Amino acid sequence: MRVNGVAYRTVWMDGGAVKLIDQRLLPFRFKVVSLRTHQETAEAIRAMTVRGAGAIGVAAGYAMAQAARHAPARAFDRAMAEAAELLRGTRPTARNLFYSVERVLAGLPVGAPVAARRARAAAIAQAIADEDAARGRRIGALGQQLFRRGRSRVMTHCNAGWLAFADWGSALAPVYEAHHRGKRVSVWVMETRPRGQGARLTAWELGQEGVPYTVLADTAAGHVMRQGLVDFVIVGADRIAANGDVANKIGTYALAVLARAHRIPFYVAAPTTTIDLACPTGAEIPIEERGPDEVLRVSGPADDGRLAHVRVAADGAAARNWAFDVTPAAYLTGLLTERGLVAPGPRTIRALMRAPGRARPGAVRRALVHA
Ligand code: MRU
Protein backbone atom coordinates (compact mmCIF):
# COMPACT_ATOMS: atom_id res chain seq x y z
CA MET A 1 0.00 0.00 0.00
CA ARG A 2 1.07 3.60 -0.29
CA VAL A 3 2.61 6.09 2.10
CA ASN A 4 2.54 9.59 0.62
CA GLY A 5 2.08 7.90 -2.76
CA VAL A 6 5.06 5.50 -2.39
CA ALA A 7 4.35 1.73 -2.31
CA TYR A 8 5.53 -0.01 0.86
CA ARG A 9 5.28 -3.34 2.60
CA THR A 10 5.10 -3.25 6.39
CA VAL A 11 8.06 -5.63 6.81
CA TRP A 12 10.66 -6.66 4.25
CA MET A 13 14.16 -8.09 3.98
CA ASP A 14 17.03 -6.19 2.46
CA GLY A 15 20.23 -8.24 2.26
CA GLY A 16 20.55 -9.67 5.77
CA ALA A 17 18.59 -6.87 7.43
CA VAL A 18 14.91 -6.94 8.36
CA LYS A 19 13.35 -3.56 7.64
CA LEU A 20 10.07 -2.51 9.12
CA ILE A 21 7.90 0.53 9.63
CA ASP A 22 8.19 1.63 13.28
CA GLN A 23 4.55 1.49 14.36
CA ARG A 24 5.28 2.94 17.81
CA LEU A 25 5.85 6.33 16.19
CA LEU A 26 2.87 6.39 13.81
CA PRO A 27 0.98 8.51 12.92
CA PHE A 28 3.26 11.24 14.23
CA ARG A 29 6.45 10.13 12.52
CA PHE A 30 7.18 7.76 9.64
CA LYS A 31 10.41 5.88 10.24
CA VAL A 32 11.82 2.61 8.87
CA VAL A 33 14.08 0.66 11.23
CA SER A 34 16.75 -1.79 10.13
CA LEU A 35 17.40 -4.92 12.25
CA ARG A 36 20.61 -6.88 11.69
CA THR A 37 20.07 -9.98 13.81
CA HIS A 38 17.22 -12.29 14.77
CA GLN A 39 17.59 -11.07 18.36
CA GLU A 40 16.93 -7.48 17.24
CA THR A 41 13.94 -8.60 15.18
CA ALA A 42 12.56 -10.60 18.12
CA GLU A 43 12.91 -7.54 20.33
CA ALA A 44 11.02 -5.44 17.73
CA ILE A 45 8.15 -7.95 17.92
CA ARG A 46 8.18 -7.96 21.74
CA ALA A 47 8.27 -4.15 21.95
CA MET A 48 5.48 -3.77 19.33
CA THR A 49 7.70 -1.84 16.93
CA VAL A 50 5.96 -4.21 14.54
CA ARG A 51 2.53 -5.50 15.52
CA GLY A 52 -0.55 -7.17 14.09
CA ALA A 53 -0.87 -10.94 13.64
CA GLY A 54 0.25 -11.12 9.99
CA ALA A 55 3.08 -8.61 10.30
CA ILE A 56 4.61 -10.29 13.33
CA GLY A 57 4.29 -13.63 11.51
CA VAL A 58 6.22 -12.21 8.55
CA ALA A 59 8.82 -10.63 10.86
CA ALA A 60 9.22 -13.95 12.71
CA GLY A 61 9.80 -15.78 9.40
CA TYR A 62 12.48 -13.27 8.42
CA ALA A 63 14.02 -13.53 11.92
CA MET A 64 14.35 -17.29 11.42
CA ALA A 65 16.12 -16.58 8.10
CA GLN A 66 18.48 -14.21 9.94
CA ALA A 67 19.13 -16.89 12.56
CA ALA A 68 19.99 -19.39 9.80
CA ARG A 69 22.31 -16.88 8.18
CA HIS A 70 24.35 -16.42 11.37
CA ALA A 71 24.04 -19.94 12.85
CA PRO A 72 27.45 -21.65 13.10
CA ALA A 73 27.72 -24.68 10.80
CA ARG A 74 28.78 -26.96 13.70
CA ALA A 75 25.75 -26.10 15.85
CA PHE A 76 23.18 -25.15 13.22
CA ASP A 77 20.23 -27.14 14.58
CA ARG A 78 20.78 -25.99 18.14
CA ALA A 79 21.04 -22.34 17.06
CA MET A 80 17.79 -22.62 15.08
CA ALA A 81 15.98 -24.26 18.00
CA GLU A 82 17.16 -21.45 20.29
CA ALA A 83 16.03 -18.78 17.83
CA ALA A 84 12.62 -20.47 17.57
CA GLU A 85 12.32 -20.49 21.36
CA LEU A 86 13.26 -16.81 21.59
CA LEU A 87 10.65 -15.85 18.98
CA ARG A 88 7.90 -17.99 20.51
CA GLY A 89 8.45 -16.14 23.79
CA THR A 90 7.90 -12.66 22.33
CA ARG A 91 4.09 -12.50 22.05
CA PRO A 92 1.78 -15.38 22.92
CA THR A 93 -1.59 -14.81 21.24
CA ALA A 94 -1.23 -14.31 17.46
CA ARG A 95 -1.14 -17.68 15.70
CA ASN A 96 0.80 -16.38 12.67
CA LEU A 97 4.05 -16.01 14.63
CA PHE A 98 4.01 -19.70 15.59
CA TYR A 99 2.94 -20.68 12.06
CA SER A 100 6.02 -18.95 10.59
CA VAL A 101 8.51 -20.35 13.09
CA GLU A 102 7.16 -23.88 12.61
CA ARG A 103 7.10 -23.54 8.83
CA VAL A 104 10.75 -22.46 8.60
CA LEU A 105 11.90 -25.21 11.01
CA ALA A 106 9.90 -27.88 9.17
CA GLY A 107 11.18 -26.75 5.76
CA LEU A 108 14.92 -27.00 6.50
CA PRO A 109 16.27 -29.94 4.46
CA VAL A 110 17.62 -32.59 6.86
CA GLY A 111 21.26 -33.48 6.25
CA ALA A 112 21.76 -30.88 3.50
CA PRO A 113 24.84 -28.62 3.52
CA VAL A 114 24.46 -25.57 5.76
CA ALA A 115 24.55 -23.18 2.78
CA ALA A 116 21.53 -24.97 1.30
CA ARG A 117 19.70 -24.81 4.63
CA ARG A 118 20.38 -21.07 4.95
CA ALA A 119 19.10 -20.48 1.43
CA ARG A 120 16.00 -22.56 2.15
CA ALA A 121 15.21 -20.60 5.34
CA ALA A 122 15.46 -17.33 3.40
CA ALA A 123 13.23 -18.68 0.60
CA ILE A 124 10.56 -19.89 3.06
CA ALA A 125 10.58 -16.55 4.92
CA GLN A 126 10.09 -14.69 1.64
CA ALA A 127 7.30 -17.08 0.62
CA ILE A 128 5.54 -16.45 3.96
CA ALA A 129 5.65 -12.69 3.30
CA ASP A 130 4.51 -12.96 -0.32
CA GLU A 131 1.70 -15.38 0.52
CA ASP A 132 0.55 -13.14 3.38
CA ALA A 133 0.22 -10.20 0.96
CA ALA A 134 -1.54 -12.39 -1.63
CA ARG A 135 -3.99 -13.72 0.97
CA GLY A 136 -4.86 -10.17 2.03
CA ARG A 137 -5.45 -9.19 -1.57
CA ARG A 138 -7.72 -12.21 -2.05
CA ILE A 139 -9.66 -11.44 1.16
CA GLY A 140 -10.15 -7.95 -0.27
CA ALA A 141 -11.42 -9.22 -3.62
CA LEU A 142 -13.87 -11.62 -1.98
CA GLY A 143 -14.90 -9.31 0.86
CA GLN A 144 -15.71 -6.31 -1.30
CA GLN A 145 -18.86 -8.21 -2.27
CA LEU A 146 -20.19 -7.47 1.21
CA PHE A 147 -20.33 -3.78 0.27
CA ARG A 148 -23.40 -2.45 -1.50
CA ARG A 149 -23.32 -0.35 -4.67
CA GLY A 150 -24.77 2.49 -2.58
CA ARG A 151 -23.20 3.76 0.60
CA SER A 152 -21.84 1.31 3.23
CA ARG A 153 -20.96 2.43 6.74
CA VAL A 154 -18.81 -0.15 8.42
CA MET A 155 -17.29 -0.29 11.87
CA THR A 156 -13.86 -1.74 12.66
CA HIS A 157 -11.74 -2.19 15.77
CA CYS A 158 -7.98 -2.07 16.31
CA ASN A 159 -5.87 -2.24 13.15
CA ALA A 160 -6.42 -5.10 10.75
CA GLY A 161 -5.15 -3.20 7.73
CA TRP A 162 -1.92 -3.38 5.81
CA LEU A 163 0.17 -2.32 8.82
CA ALA A 164 -0.94 -5.52 10.55
CA PHE A 165 0.20 -7.71 7.63
CA ALA A 166 2.85 -7.66 4.90
CA ASP A 167 0.35 -5.71 2.77
CA TRP A 168 -3.41 -5.21 2.22
CA GLY A 169 -4.62 -6.47 5.60
CA SER A 170 -7.61 -8.61 6.58
CA ALA A 171 -10.62 -6.56 7.80
CA LEU A 172 -9.53 -3.46 5.87
CA ALA A 173 -8.63 -5.27 2.62
CA PRO A 174 -12.32 -5.45 1.53
CA VAL A 175 -12.68 -1.77 2.46
CA TYR A 176 -9.75 -0.83 0.19
CA GLU A 177 -10.97 -3.05 -2.64
CA ALA A 178 -14.53 -1.69 -2.46
CA HIS A 179 -13.13 1.86 -2.39
CA HIS A 180 -10.89 1.15 -5.41
CA ARG A 181 -13.95 -0.18 -7.27
CA GLY A 182 -15.76 3.10 -6.71
CA LYS A 183 -18.18 1.90 -4.00
CA ARG A 184 -19.07 4.54 -1.40
CA VAL A 185 -17.51 3.32 1.82
CA SER A 186 -17.06 5.08 5.12
CA VAL A 187 -15.53 3.60 8.25
CA TRP A 188 -16.27 4.05 11.95
CA VAL A 189 -12.83 3.57 13.50
CA MET A 190 -12.91 2.50 17.14
CA GLU A 191 -10.12 4.21 19.06
CA THR A 192 -8.97 0.90 20.66
CA ARG A 193 -7.59 1.83 24.04
CA PRO A 194 -5.16 1.26 25.58
CA ARG A 195 -2.67 1.31 22.67
CA GLY A 196 -4.97 3.25 20.34
CA GLN A 197 -4.31 1.14 17.20
CA GLY A 198 -7.60 2.38 15.71
CA ALA A 199 -7.07 6.10 16.24
CA ARG A 200 -3.36 5.99 15.48
CA LEU A 201 -2.90 3.31 12.82
CA THR A 202 -6.23 2.52 11.14
CA ALA A 203 -7.11 6.22 10.82
CA TRP A 204 -3.67 6.94 9.31
CA GLU A 205 -3.88 4.02 6.86
CA LEU A 206 -7.37 4.93 5.69
CA GLY A 207 -6.25 8.53 5.27
CA GLN A 208 -3.30 7.45 3.11
CA GLU A 209 -5.73 5.57 0.84
CA GLY A 210 -8.32 8.36 0.77
CA VAL A 211 -11.08 6.30 2.45
CA PRO A 212 -13.49 8.49 4.50
CA TYR A 213 -13.46 7.59 8.20
CA THR A 214 -14.50 8.86 11.63
CA VAL A 215 -12.74 7.95 14.88
CA LEU A 216 -14.99 7.04 17.82
CA ALA A 217 -14.17 6.63 21.49
CA ASP A 218 -14.59 2.95 22.35
CA THR A 219 -17.47 3.88 24.64
CA ALA A 220 -19.48 5.34 21.70
CA ALA A 221 -20.08 2.06 19.82
CA GLY A 222 -23.51 1.27 21.32
CA HIS A 223 -24.83 4.77 20.74
CA VAL A 224 -23.78 4.78 17.08
CA MET A 225 -25.21 1.31 16.45
CA ARG A 226 -28.50 2.21 18.11
CA GLN A 227 -28.93 5.17 15.77
CA GLY A 228 -28.77 2.79 12.78
CA LEU A 229 -25.48 4.22 11.53
CA VAL A 230 -23.61 0.91 11.10
CA ASP A 231 -24.35 -1.49 8.21
CA PHE A 232 -21.92 -4.13 9.40
CA VAL A 233 -18.91 -4.64 11.66
CA ILE A 234 -15.71 -6.17 10.28
CA VAL A 235 -12.68 -6.94 12.46
CA GLY A 236 -9.52 -9.04 12.21
CA ALA A 237 -8.33 -11.95 14.34
CA ASP A 238 -5.16 -12.95 16.14
CA ARG A 239 -6.04 -16.60 16.59
CA ILE A 240 -9.10 -18.63 15.61
CA ALA A 241 -9.82 -21.87 17.44
CA ALA A 242 -10.98 -25.06 15.74
CA ASN A 243 -14.59 -24.37 16.80
CA GLY A 244 -14.54 -20.85 15.31
CA ASP A 245 -14.05 -18.86 18.53
CA VAL A 246 -11.97 -15.78 17.76
CA ALA A 247 -9.26 -14.06 19.82
CA ASN A 248 -8.87 -10.45 18.73
CA LYS A 249 -7.94 -7.11 20.25
CA ILE A 250 -9.53 -6.40 23.63
CA GLY A 251 -12.96 -4.82 23.10
CA THR A 252 -13.92 -7.03 20.15
CA TYR A 253 -16.19 -9.22 22.28
CA ALA A 254 -18.09 -6.17 23.57
CA LEU A 255 -18.61 -4.98 19.97
CA ALA A 256 -19.89 -8.44 18.94
CA VAL A 257 -22.41 -8.48 21.79
CA LEU A 258 -23.57 -4.97 20.87
CA ALA A 259 -23.84 -5.93 17.19
CA ARG A 260 -25.98 -8.96 18.12
CA ALA A 261 -28.25 -6.77 20.29
CA HIS A 262 -28.77 -4.39 17.35
CA ARG A 263 -29.04 -7.14 14.67
CA ILE A 264 -25.97 -5.82 12.85
CA PRO A 265 -23.90 -8.40 10.88
CA PHE A 266 -20.53 -9.07 12.50
CA TYR A 267 -17.72 -10.41 10.27
CA VAL A 268 -14.23 -11.57 11.15
CA ALA A 269 -11.67 -11.46 8.33
CA ALA A 270 -8.42 -13.42 8.63
CA PRO A 271 -6.08 -15.53 6.51
CA THR A 272 -6.21 -19.28 7.16
CA THR A 273 -2.73 -18.95 8.75
CA THR A 274 -4.53 -17.45 11.78
CA ILE A 275 -6.60 -20.62 12.33
CA ASP A 276 -5.17 -22.96 14.97
CA LEU A 277 -6.68 -26.43 14.79
CA ALA A 278 -4.64 -27.39 17.87
CA CYS A 279 -6.79 -25.02 19.97
CA PRO A 280 -10.17 -26.76 20.30
CA THR A 281 -11.99 -23.67 21.63
CA GLY A 282 -11.28 -20.07 22.54
CA ALA A 283 -10.70 -21.11 26.14
CA GLU A 284 -7.35 -22.66 25.13
CA ILE A 285 -6.06 -19.53 23.35
CA PRO A 286 -3.31 -17.89 25.43
CA ILE A 287 -4.28 -14.28 26.13
CA GLU A 288 -1.41 -11.83 26.49
CA GLU A 289 -1.52 -9.59 29.54
CA ARG A 290 0.63 -6.50 29.23
CA GLY A 291 1.90 -3.99 31.79
CA PRO A 292 -0.54 -1.59 33.54
CA ASP A 293 1.23 1.52 32.25
CA GLU A 294 -0.50 1.24 28.85
CA VAL A 295 -3.83 1.74 30.66
CA LEU A 296 -2.63 4.34 33.15
CA ARG A 297 -0.95 6.57 30.53
CA VAL A 298 -1.54 7.79 27.00
CA SER A 299 1.19 8.75 24.57
CA GLY A 300 1.37 11.44 21.92
CA PRO A 301 3.66 14.20 20.72
CA ALA A 302 4.37 17.02 23.18
CA ASP A 303 4.74 20.62 21.95
CA ASP A 304 8.45 20.01 21.26
CA GLY A 305 7.50 17.09 18.96
CA ARG A 306 8.87 14.41 21.28
CA LEU A 307 6.62 11.47 22.15
CA ALA A 308 5.37 11.97 25.71
CA HIS A 309 3.62 9.42 27.94
CA VAL A 310 1.23 11.32 30.19
CA ARG A 311 -0.72 9.93 33.15
CA VAL A 312 -4.51 9.66 32.88
CA ALA A 313 -5.33 7.91 36.16
CA ALA A 314 -5.07 8.70 39.84
CA ASP A 315 -1.63 8.49 41.32
CA GLY A 316 -1.04 4.92 42.52
CA ALA A 317 -4.07 3.50 40.64
CA ALA A 318 -3.99 -0.24 39.92
CA ALA A 319 -4.83 -1.52 36.41
CA ARG A 320 -5.11 -4.80 34.47
CA ASN A 321 -4.28 -4.88 30.80
CA TRP A 322 -5.45 -7.92 28.82
CA ALA A 323 -4.46 -7.29 25.20
CA PHE A 324 -7.05 -9.63 23.64
CA ASP A 325 -10.44 -11.16 24.31
CA VAL A 326 -12.34 -14.11 22.87
CA THR A 327 -15.57 -13.77 20.90
CA PRO A 328 -17.56 -17.03 20.76
CA ALA A 329 -18.21 -18.31 17.22
CA ALA A 330 -21.97 -17.96 17.79
CA TYR A 331 -21.64 -14.17 17.64
CA LEU A 332 -20.13 -14.20 14.13
CA THR A 333 -22.25 -13.74 11.02
CA GLY A 334 -19.34 -14.98 8.93
CA LEU A 335 -15.63 -15.74 8.87
CA LEU A 336 -13.99 -14.35 5.74
CA THR A 337 -10.73 -15.95 4.62
CA GLU A 338 -8.82 -16.07 1.34
CA ARG A 339 -10.72 -19.32 0.67
CA GLY A 340 -14.19 -17.82 1.07
CA LEU A 341 -16.77 -16.88 3.66
CA VAL A 342 -18.18 -19.45 6.08
CA ALA A 343 -20.42 -19.51 9.12
CA PRO A 344 -17.77 -20.58 11.67
CA GLY A 345 -18.08 -23.87 13.49
CA PRO A 346 -15.97 -27.02 13.86
CA ARG A 347 -17.23 -28.56 10.61
CA THR A 348 -16.87 -25.49 8.38
CA ILE A 349 -13.44 -24.65 9.85
CA ARG A 350 -12.18 -28.18 9.13
CA ALA A 351 -13.54 -27.99 5.58
CA LEU A 352 -11.92 -24.59 5.11
CA MET A 353 -8.53 -25.88 6.20
CA ARG A 354 -8.80 -28.86 3.84
CA ALA A 355 -9.88 -26.74 0.83
CA PRO A 356 -6.79 -26.45 -1.36
CA GLY A 357 -8.05 -24.06 -4.03
CA ARG A 358 -8.99 -20.43 -4.25
CA ALA A 359 -12.58 -19.36 -3.80
CA ARG A 360 -14.25 -18.38 -7.06
CA PRO A 361 -15.74 -14.92 -7.63
CA GLY A 362 -19.27 -14.93 -6.31
CA ALA A 363 -18.29 -17.40 -3.58
CA VAL A 364 -19.00 -14.87 -0.84
CA ARG A 365 -22.59 -14.35 -1.85
CA ARG A 366 -23.20 -18.09 -2.31
CA ALA A 367 -21.52 -18.90 1.01
CA LEU A 368 -23.67 -16.31 2.73
CA VAL A 369 -26.78 -17.94 1.37
CA HIS A 370 -25.60 -21.35 2.65
CA ALA A 371 -24.43 -20.00 6.02
O1 MRU B 1 -1.51 -6.09 19.90
P1 MRU B 1 -1.44 -5.88 18.42
O2 MRU B 1 -1.40 -4.45 18.00
O3 MRU B 1 -0.38 -6.73 17.77
O4 MRU B 1 -2.86 -6.37 17.96
C1 MRU B 1 -3.11 -7.34 17.07
C2 MRU B 1 -4.01 -6.81 16.07
O5 MRU B 1 -3.55 -6.27 15.11
C3 MRU B 1 -5.45 -6.85 16.26
O6 MRU B 1 -5.94 -7.60 17.27
C4 MRU B 1 -6.13 -7.06 14.96
O7 MRU B 1 -7.46 -6.74 15.05
C5 MRU B 1 -5.96 -8.46 14.43
S1 MRU B 1 -5.71 -8.47 12.72
C6 MRU B 1 -4.03 -8.69 12.54
PDB file of C-alpha atoms in Angstrom, residues 2-3 18 55 70 90 98 116 183-184 201 203 218 228 274 297 320 326 338 341 362 365:
ATOM      1  CA  ARG A   2       1.065   3.595  -0.293  1.00  0.00           C
ATOM      2  CA  VAL A   3       2.612   6.094   2.105  1.00  0.00           C
ATOM      3  CA  VAL A  18      14.909  -6.940   8.357  1.00  0.00           C
ATOM      4  CA  ALA A  55       3.083  -8.606  10.295  1.00  0.00           C
ATOM      5  CA  HIS A  70      24.346 -16.423  11.369  1.00  0.00           C
ATOM      6  CA  THR A  90       7.898 -12.657  22.330  1.00  0.00           C
ATOM      7  CA  PHE A  98       4.005 -19.697  15.587  1.00  0.00           C
ATOM      8  CA  ALA A 116      21.528 -24.969   1.303  1.00  0.00           C
ATOM      9  CA  LYS A 183     -18.175   1.905  -4.002  1.00  0.00           C
ATOM     10  CA  ARG A 184     -19.073   4.541  -1.399  1.00  0.00           C
ATOM     11  CA  LEU A 201      -2.897   3.310  12.816  1.00  0.00           C
ATOM     12  CA  ALA A 203      -7.106   6.219  10.816  1.00  0.00           C
ATOM     13  CA  ASP A 218     -14.593   2.951  22.351  1.00  0.00           C
ATOM     14  CA  GLY A 228     -28.768   2.790  12.785  1.00  0.00           C
ATOM     15  CA  THR A 274      -4.534 -17.450  11.776  1.00  0.00           C
ATOM     16  CA  ARG A 297      -0.947   6.570  30.534  1.00  0.00           C
ATOM     17  CA  ARG A 320      -5.112  -4.798  34.469  1.00  0.00           C
ATOM     18  CA  VAL A 326     -12.343 -14.105  22.872  1.00  0.00           C
ATOM     19  CA  GLU A 338      -8.818 -16.074   1.341  1.00  0.00           C
ATOM     20  CA  LEU A 341     -16.773 -16.882   3.657  1.00  0.00           C
ATOM     21  CA  GLY A 362     -19.273 -14.934  -6.306  1.00  0.00           C
ATOM     22  CA  ARG A 365     -22.593 -14.346  -1.852  1.00  0.00           C
TER      23      ARG A 365
END
